mmCIF file of C-alpha atoms in Angstrom:
data_model
loop_
_atom_site.group_PDB
_atom_site.id
_atom_site.type_symbol
_atom_site.label_atom_id
_atom_site.label_comp_id
_atom_site.label_asym_id
_atom_site.label_seq_id
_atom_site.Cartn_x
_atom_site.Cartn_y
_atom_site.Cartn_z
ATOM 1 C CA MET A 1 119.379 130.782 74.535
ATOM 2 C CA VAL A 2 117.679 130.923 77.760
ATOM 3 C CA GLN A 3 120.228 132.532 79.540
ATOM 4 C CA GLY A 4 121.427 135.722 77.939
ATOM 5 C CA ALA A 5 120.686 138.896 80.237
ATOM 6 C CA PHE A 6 118.914 136.537 83.310
ATOM 7 C CA THR A 7 122.166 134.975 83.660
ATOM 8 C CA ARG A 8 123.489 138.386 85.790
ATOM 9 C CA ALA A 9 120.373 138.551 87.762
ATOM 10 C CA PHE A 10 120.071 135.692 89.364
ATOM 11 C CA ARG A 11 123.361 133.912 91.568
ATOM 12 C CA SER A 12 122.271 130.723 93.959
ATOM 13 C CA GLU A 13 118.773 131.246 92.742
ATOM 14 C CA VAL A 14 116.897 128.978 90.204
ATOM 15 C CA GLN A 15 118.798 129.567 87.228
ATOM 16 C CA PRO A 16 116.369 129.435 84.069
ATOM 17 C CA VAL A 17 119.578 126.973 82.392
ATOM 18 C CA GLU A 18 118.057 124.585 84.807
ATOM 19 C CA ILE A 19 113.966 124.794 84.397
ATOM 20 C CA ALA A 20 115.458 124.364 80.469
ATOM 21 C CA ALA A 21 116.970 120.715 81.581
ATOM 22 C CA ALA A 22 114.243 119.934 83.671
ATOM 23 C CA ILE A 23 111.957 120.749 80.915
ATOM 24 C CA GLN A 24 113.772 118.735 78.794
ATOM 25 C CA ARG A 25 114.103 115.487 81.510
ATOM 26 C CA GLU A 26 110.336 115.821 81.438
ATOM 27 C CA LEU A 27 110.028 115.120 77.732
ATOM 28 C CA ASP A 28 112.252 112.638 77.950
ATOM 29 C CA ASN A 29 110.636 110.719 80.607
ATOM 30 C CA ASN A 30 107.291 110.963 79.592
ATOM 31 C CA ALA A 31 107.454 110.197 76.140
ATOM 32 C CA GLN A 32 104.786 107.520 74.962
ATOM 33 C CA ILE A 33 105.253 105.432 71.142
ATOM 34 C CA VAL A 34 102.531 105.584 69.579
ATOM 35 C CA SER A 35 104.933 104.465 66.054
ATOM 36 C CA ARG A 36 107.801 103.198 65.463
ATOM 37 C CA ASP A 37 108.788 106.572 64.474
ATOM 38 C CA ARG A 38 106.508 108.620 66.674
ATOM 39 C CA SER A 39 106.149 109.170 70.501
ATOM 40 C CA LEU A 40 103.617 111.359 72.294
ATOM 41 C CA VAL A 41 105.264 113.856 74.803
ATOM 42 C CA PRO A 42 104.012 116.405 76.968
ATOM 43 C CA ASN A 43 102.804 119.995 75.208
ATOM 44 C CA ASP A 44 101.798 122.219 78.569
ATOM 45 C CA PHE A 45 104.284 122.769 81.059
ATOM 46 C CA VAL A 46 103.934 124.455 85.008
ATOM 47 C CA VAL A 47 106.800 125.969 86.776
ATOM 48 C CA GLU A 48 106.394 125.951 90.350
ATOM 49 C CA LEU A 49 108.904 128.241 92.345
ATOM 50 C CA GLY A 50 109.119 128.997 95.892
ATOM 51 C CA PRO A 51 108.297 132.803 96.523
ATOM 52 C CA SER A 52 111.964 134.166 96.119
ATOM 53 C CA ASP A 53 112.481 132.720 92.970
ATOM 54 C CA TYR A 54 109.348 133.882 91.422
ATOM 55 C CA ASP A 55 109.099 137.042 92.715
ATOM 56 C CA ARG A 56 113.004 137.889 91.130
ATOM 57 C CA LEU A 57 111.877 136.536 87.739
ATOM 58 C CA ALA A 58 108.538 137.677 88.022
ATOM 59 C CA ALA A 59 109.820 141.056 84.841
ATOM 60 C CA TYR A 60 111.187 138.492 83.012
ATOM 61 C CA ILE A 61 108.277 135.580 82.994
ATOM 62 C CA GLY A 62 107.137 136.174 79.726
ATOM 63 C CA THR A 63 110.107 136.142 77.250
ATOM 64 C CA LEU A 64 111.756 133.201 79.920
ATOM 65 C CA ALA A 65 108.555 131.308 79.162
ATOM 66 C CA THR A 66 108.806 132.160 75.297
ATOM 67 C CA GLU A 67 112.480 130.919 75.196
ATOM 68 C CA LEU A 68 111.314 127.643 77.004
ATOM 69 C CA VAL A 69 108.954 126.567 74.169
ATOM 70 C CA GLU A 70 111.645 127.384 71.804
ATOM 71 C CA LEU A 71 113.932 125.162 73.347
ATOM 72 C CA ALA A 72 111.046 122.467 74.196
ATOM 73 C CA ARG A 73 110.225 122.504 70.663
ATOM 74 C CA GLU A 74 114.105 121.828 69.584
ATOM 75 C CA HIS A 75 114.408 118.893 71.456
ATOM 76 C CA ALA A 76 111.261 117.371 70.937
ATOM 77 C CA ASP A 77 112.265 117.916 66.316
ATOM 78 C CA LEU A 78 115.592 116.150 67.856
ATOM 79 C CA GLN A 79 114.686 113.667 69.474
ATOM 80 C CA HIS A 80 110.919 112.710 66.605
ATOM 81 C CA TYR A 81 108.808 113.694 69.939
ATOM 82 C CA ALA A 82 105.773 115.151 68.890
ATOM 83 C CA PHE A 83 103.417 117.186 70.370
ATOM 84 C CA THR A 84 99.269 116.859 70.191
ATOM 85 C CA GLY A 85 98.662 120.722 70.543
ATOM 86 C CA PRO A 86 100.576 123.868 71.107
ATOM 87 C CA VAL A 87 103.609 124.009 73.588
ATOM 88 C CA GLY A 88 102.664 126.506 76.656
ATOM 89 C CA VAL A 89 104.862 126.959 79.718
ATOM 90 C CA GLY A 90 103.546 128.702 82.548
ATOM 91 C CA PHE A 91 104.658 129.592 86.194
ATOM 92 C CA GLU A 92 103.183 129.236 89.804
ATOM 93 C CA ARG A 93 104.326 130.875 93.275
ATOM 94 C CA HIS A 94 104.491 128.108 95.429
ATOM 95 C CA GLU A 95 104.841 128.774 99.689
ATOM 96 C CA ASP A 96 106.698 125.841 100.350
ATOM 97 C CA LEU A 97 109.719 126.047 97.671
ATOM 98 C CA GLY A 98 112.604 127.556 98.877
ATOM 99 C CA THR A 99 115.035 129.895 97.132
ATOM 100 C CA GLY A 100 116.831 127.390 94.590
ATOM 101 C CA ALA A 101 113.769 125.005 94.544
ATOM 102 C CA PHE A 102 111.422 123.994 92.166
ATOM 103 C CA ARG A 103 108.862 121.330 90.487
ATOM 104 C CA ILE A 104 107.791 120.907 87.229
ATOM 105 C CA ARG A 105 104.090 119.761 86.093
ATOM 106 C CA SER A 106 103.648 118.351 82.790
ATOM 107 C CA ALA A 107 100.218 117.613 80.598
ATOM 108 C CA VAL A 108 99.434 116.432 76.878
ATOM 109 C CA ARG A 109 96.416 118.833 76.159
ATOM 110 C CA ALA A 110 95.214 118.211 72.493
ATOM 111 C CA GLY A 111 94.937 120.545 69.759
ATOM 112 C CA VAL A 112 90.803 120.834 68.821
ATOM 113 C CA ASP A 113 89.605 122.769 65.884
ATOM 114 C CA ARG A 114 85.960 123.086 65.201
ATOM 115 C CA GLY A 115 85.983 121.296 61.570
ATOM 116 C CA ALA A 116 84.462 123.175 58.732
ATOM 117 C CA SER A 117 80.642 121.848 59.311
ATOM 118 C CA PHE A 118 80.217 122.927 62.218
ATOM 119 C CA ALA A 119 80.240 126.838 62.784
ATOM 120 C CA PRO A 120 77.825 128.122 64.927
ATOM 121 C CA THR A 121 76.862 131.341 65.424
ATOM 122 C CA SER A 122 77.134 133.677 68.608
ATOM 123 C CA THR A 123 73.446 133.998 68.601
ATOM 124 C CA THR A 124 73.595 130.067 68.312
ATOM 125 C CA GLU A 125 76.537 129.643 71.161
ATOM 126 C CA ARG A 126 74.287 131.917 72.947
ATOM 127 C CA HIS A 127 71.070 130.061 73.117
ATOM 128 C CA ALA A 128 73.104 126.704 73.680
ATOM 129 C CA ASP A 129 72.114 124.735 77.050
ATOM 130 C CA ALA A 130 74.852 122.085 76.826
ATOM 131 C CA PHE A 131 78.540 122.983 76.282
ATOM 132 C CA LEU A 132 81.996 120.930 76.259
ATOM 133 C CA VAL A 133 84.696 121.738 77.816
ATOM 134 C CA ILE A 134 88.350 120.579 76.404
ATOM 135 C CA ASN A 135 91.462 121.645 77.686
ATOM 136 C CA GLY A 136 89.938 125.230 79.164
ATOM 137 C CA THR A 137 87.923 126.223 75.707
ATOM 138 C CA GLN A 138 83.947 125.563 75.431
ATOM 139 C CA HIS A 139 81.921 124.332 72.334
ATOM 140 C CA PRO A 140 78.371 124.518 72.241
ATOM 141 C CA VAL A 141 76.427 121.458 71.862
ATOM 142 C CA LEU A 142 73.461 121.710 69.671
ATOM 143 C CA PRO A 143 71.006 119.790 67.913
ATOM 144 C CA PRO A 144 70.778 116.824 66.278
ATOM 145 C CA GLY A 145 74.598 116.688 68.123
ATOM 146 C CA VAL A 146 78.130 116.902 67.685
ATOM 147 C CA VAL A 147 80.694 114.082 66.487
ATOM 148 C CA LEU A 148 84.532 114.509 68.324
ATOM 149 C CA GLY A 149 86.472 112.237 66.774
ATOM 150 C CA ARG A 150 90.462 112.831 64.710
ATOM 151 C CA GLY A 151 88.964 112.853 61.211
ATOM 152 C CA SER A 152 88.576 115.912 59.307
ATOM 153 C CA GLU A 153 85.103 115.078 58.610
ATOM 154 C CA CYS A 154 84.267 115.807 62.294
ATOM 155 C CA ASP A 155 82.594 118.660 64.043
ATOM 156 C CA LEU A 156 85.030 118.836 66.773
ATOM 157 C CA ARG A 157 88.970 117.811 65.659
ATOM 158 C CA ILE A 158 91.224 116.616 68.348
ATOM 159 C CA ASP A 159 94.741 115.923 67.590
ATOM 160 C CA ASP A 160 95.234 113.028 70.053
ATOM 161 C CA PRO A 161 96.213 109.967 68.967
ATOM 162 C CA GLY A 162 94.462 107.601 71.182
ATOM 163 C CA VAL A 163 91.052 109.173 69.556
ATOM 164 C CA SER A 164 89.532 107.278 66.513
ATOM 165 C CA ARG A 165 88.667 109.048 64.030
ATOM 166 C CA ARG A 166 85.105 109.080 64.248
ATOM 167 C CA HIS A 167 85.196 108.149 68.226
ATOM 168 C CA LEU A 168 82.516 109.875 69.900
ATOM 169 C CA GLU A 169 79.133 111.738 69.197
ATOM 170 C CA ILE A 170 76.936 113.887 71.867
ATOM 171 C CA ARG A 171 73.543 113.569 70.789
ATOM 172 C CA VAL A 172 70.809 115.628 71.568
ATOM 173 C CA TYR A 173 67.518 115.029 72.130
ATOM 174 C CA GLN A 174 64.506 117.747 72.435
ATOM 175 C CA GLN A 175 62.145 117.397 75.876
ATOM 176 C CA GLY A 176 60.655 119.644 76.931
ATOM 177 C CA PRO A 177 62.791 123.475 78.263
ATOM 178 C CA GLN A 178 65.826 121.180 78.346
ATOM 179 C CA SER A 179 67.339 118.906 75.865
ATOM 180 C CA GLN A 180 69.082 115.357 76.866
ATOM 181 C CA LEU A 181 72.019 114.669 75.758
ATOM 182 C CA VAL A 182 73.280 110.759 75.582
ATOM 183 C CA ALA A 183 76.749 110.568 74.412
ATOM 184 C CA VAL A 184 77.469 107.402 72.026
ATOM 185 C CA ASP A 185 80.604 105.740 71.114
ATOM 186 C CA LEU A 186 81.060 104.982 67.164
ATOM 187 C CA GLY A 187 82.888 101.734 67.899
ATOM 188 C CA SER A 188 86.238 103.620 68.508
ATOM 189 C CA THR A 189 89.352 101.692 69.380
ATOM 190 C CA ASN A 190 90.112 102.339 72.819
ATOM 191 C CA GLY A 191 86.620 103.244 74.082
ATOM 192 C CA THR A 192 84.688 105.962 75.797
ATOM 193 C CA VAL A 193 84.616 106.152 79.377
ATOM 194 C CA VAL A 194 81.939 108.557 81.534
ATOM 195 C CA ASP A 195 82.128 109.181 84.872
ATOM 196 C CA GLY A 196 84.952 106.378 85.246
ATOM 197 C CA ALA A 197 82.609 103.833 83.334
ATOM 198 C CA ARG A 198 83.577 102.710 79.891
ATOM 199 C CA VAL A 199 79.993 102.579 77.928
ATOM 200 C CA GLY A 200 78.926 102.029 74.550
ATOM 201 C CA GLN A 201 76.568 105.109 75.307
ATOM 202 C CA ALA A 202 75.545 107.148 78.232
ATOM 203 C CA PRO A 203 73.105 109.869 79.245
ATOM 204 C CA LEU A 204 74.789 112.735 80.313
ATOM 205 C CA SER A 205 74.452 115.575 83.201
ATOM 206 C CA ASP A 206 76.008 119.126 84.669
ATOM 207 C CA GLY A 207 79.517 118.216 85.356
ATOM 208 C CA SER A 208 79.809 114.756 83.448
ATOM 209 C CA ARG A 209 82.824 113.866 82.684
ATOM 210 C CA ILE A 210 84.220 111.774 79.264
ATOM 211 C CA VAL A 211 87.281 111.146 78.439
ATOM 212 C CA ILE A 212 88.669 109.654 75.529
ATOM 213 C CA GLY A 213 92.370 108.864 74.549
ATOM 214 C CA SER A 214 94.288 111.017 76.726
ATOM 215 C CA THR A 215 91.057 114.206 76.385
ATOM 216 C CA VAL A 216 89.295 114.747 79.097
ATOM 217 C CA ILE A 217 86.033 116.593 78.202
ATOM 218 C CA ASP A 218 84.121 118.295 80.861
ATOM 219 C CA VAL A 219 79.755 118.591 80.292
ATOM 220 C CA ARG A 220 78.857 121.711 81.595
ATOM 221 C CA ARG A 221 74.504 122.424 80.857
ATOM 222 C CA ARG A 222 72.757 125.974 81.654
ATOM 223 C CA SER A 223 69.800 125.932 83.856
ATOM 224 C CA PRO A 224 66.453 126.815 81.942
ATOM 225 C CA GLY A 225 65.744 129.663 81.114
ATOM 226 C CA ARG A 226 68.803 131.552 81.371
#
C-alpha cells in the first residue's frame, strides 16, 4: 500500500516502506499493557528526515501520511493495541540527518471531548480569563469550575486509561479583577501532579502544568483587562 508510485521516485533515499516498518516497531516497542486484552500504544508520530529526503518527499507528504495512518491502525488491530485518540503522522526536516537516514518520534495523545453539559458559547469563551491547553486544544475554565475525567458525566472527557472516571476539578473562585484557580484531586487512583509535585489540591497560575495519567494539561491565564 505504501510503495506504489513512491517506489519509482526514490532509489537510495528513504523508502516509504521503511517508514511504515519503523512506525510498526514504534508501536510494538512502546506498547503498555493496561488490561489482559488491551495494550496502549502511541497515536502521534513525527518522521524526522534529512534535507534531501524531506525535499524529495514534500510533494507526497499528504498522501503518504494518510497511508501510514491506515497501516498503523491495521497493525494495531492485528496486535490488539488500543489508541487513546486520533492517529496522526507528521514530517519534519532536520539538518543533522543525511540522505537515507530518518528518526521516528512518538507520543500518546489522549482524545479530549467536551461533555454535553459543558457548552460554553463564543461570548463566554471570549470573556474567560483562564484556559486549559490539552494536546494543542484550548478549553475555557468558567465558574464554578471544570471537572476532568474519563467518565461521560465530566465536563472534559479524557480518553486516557490512567485517568479516573472523575479525576480532577479545576475550581474557580472570583476574587477581585481576576479569578483564582485551584486544582482539586477527586480521589483519583493514580493521583494528580501539579508543577512536578503530587497534590491533593493546589493553586494554579499562568504556566502551571498538570499531569493526570499520561495527559499533560497547561494552564494559561489572560491578563486583567484583556
